[in-house]
Amino acid sequence: MILIATIFVWFVMNIDFGRYQLSVLSSAINSFRAEKLGGG
């Protein structure tokens, strides 16, 4: 039930923010990769 609610909230946020969320997501992925490549 919690998983369904989480997916629903993500879906609504995705509609609301659009490109903004996409840029935040990509920057989060980039920082994660940099942290992983940097050895933590």
CSV table of C-alpha atoms in Angstrom, one decimal:
chain,number,residue,atom,x,y,z
A,1,MET,CA,0.0,0.0,0.0
A,2,ILE,CA,2.9,2.4,0.9
A,3,LEU,CA,4.6,1.5,-2.4
A,4,ILE,CA,1.4,2.4,-4.4
A,5,ALA,CA,1.2,5.7,-2.5
A,6,THR,CA,4.8,6.5,-3.2
A,7,ILE,CA,4.4,5.8,-6.9
A,8,PHE,CA,1.3,8.0,-7.0
A,9,VAL,CA,3.1,10.9,-5.3
A,10,TRP,CA,6.0,10.5,-7.7
A,11,PHE,CA,3.6,10.5,-10.6
A,12,VAL,CA,1.9,13.7,-9.4
A,13,MET,CA,5.2,15.4,-8.7
A,14,ASN,CA,6.4,14.4,-12.2
A,15,ILE,CA,3.4,16.1,-13.7
A,16,ASP,CA,3.9,19.2,-11.6
A,17,PHE,CA,7.6,19.7,-11.9
A,18,GLY,CA,8.4,18.2,-15.3
A,19,ARG,CA,11.8,19.4,-16.5
A,20,TYR,CA,12.7,20.7,-13.1
A,21,GLN,CA,12.5,17.3,-11.5
A,22,LEU,CA,14.4,15.8,-14.5
A,23,SER,CA,17.3,18.2,-14.0
A,24,VAL,CA,17.3,17.5,-10.2
A,25,LEU,CA,17.3,13.8,-10.9
A,26,SER,CA,20.2,14.0,-13.4
A,27,SER,CA,22.3,16.2,-11.0
A,28,ALA,CA,21.6,13.7,-8.2
A,29,ILE,CA,22.8,10.9,-10.5
A,30,ASN,CA,25.9,12.9,-11.5
A,31,SER,CA,26.8,13.5,-7.9
A,32,PHE,CA,26.3,9.8,-7.1
A,33,ARG,CA,28.6,8.8,-9.9
A,34,ALA,CA,31.2,11.3,-8.8
A,35,GLU,CA,31.0,10.0,-5.3
A,36,LYS,CA,31.3,6.4,-6.5
A,37,LEU,CA,34.2,7.2,-8.8
A,38,GLY,CA,35.9,9.2,-6.1
A,39,GLY,CA,36.0,6.1,-3.9
A,40,GLY,CA,33.3,7.2,-1.5
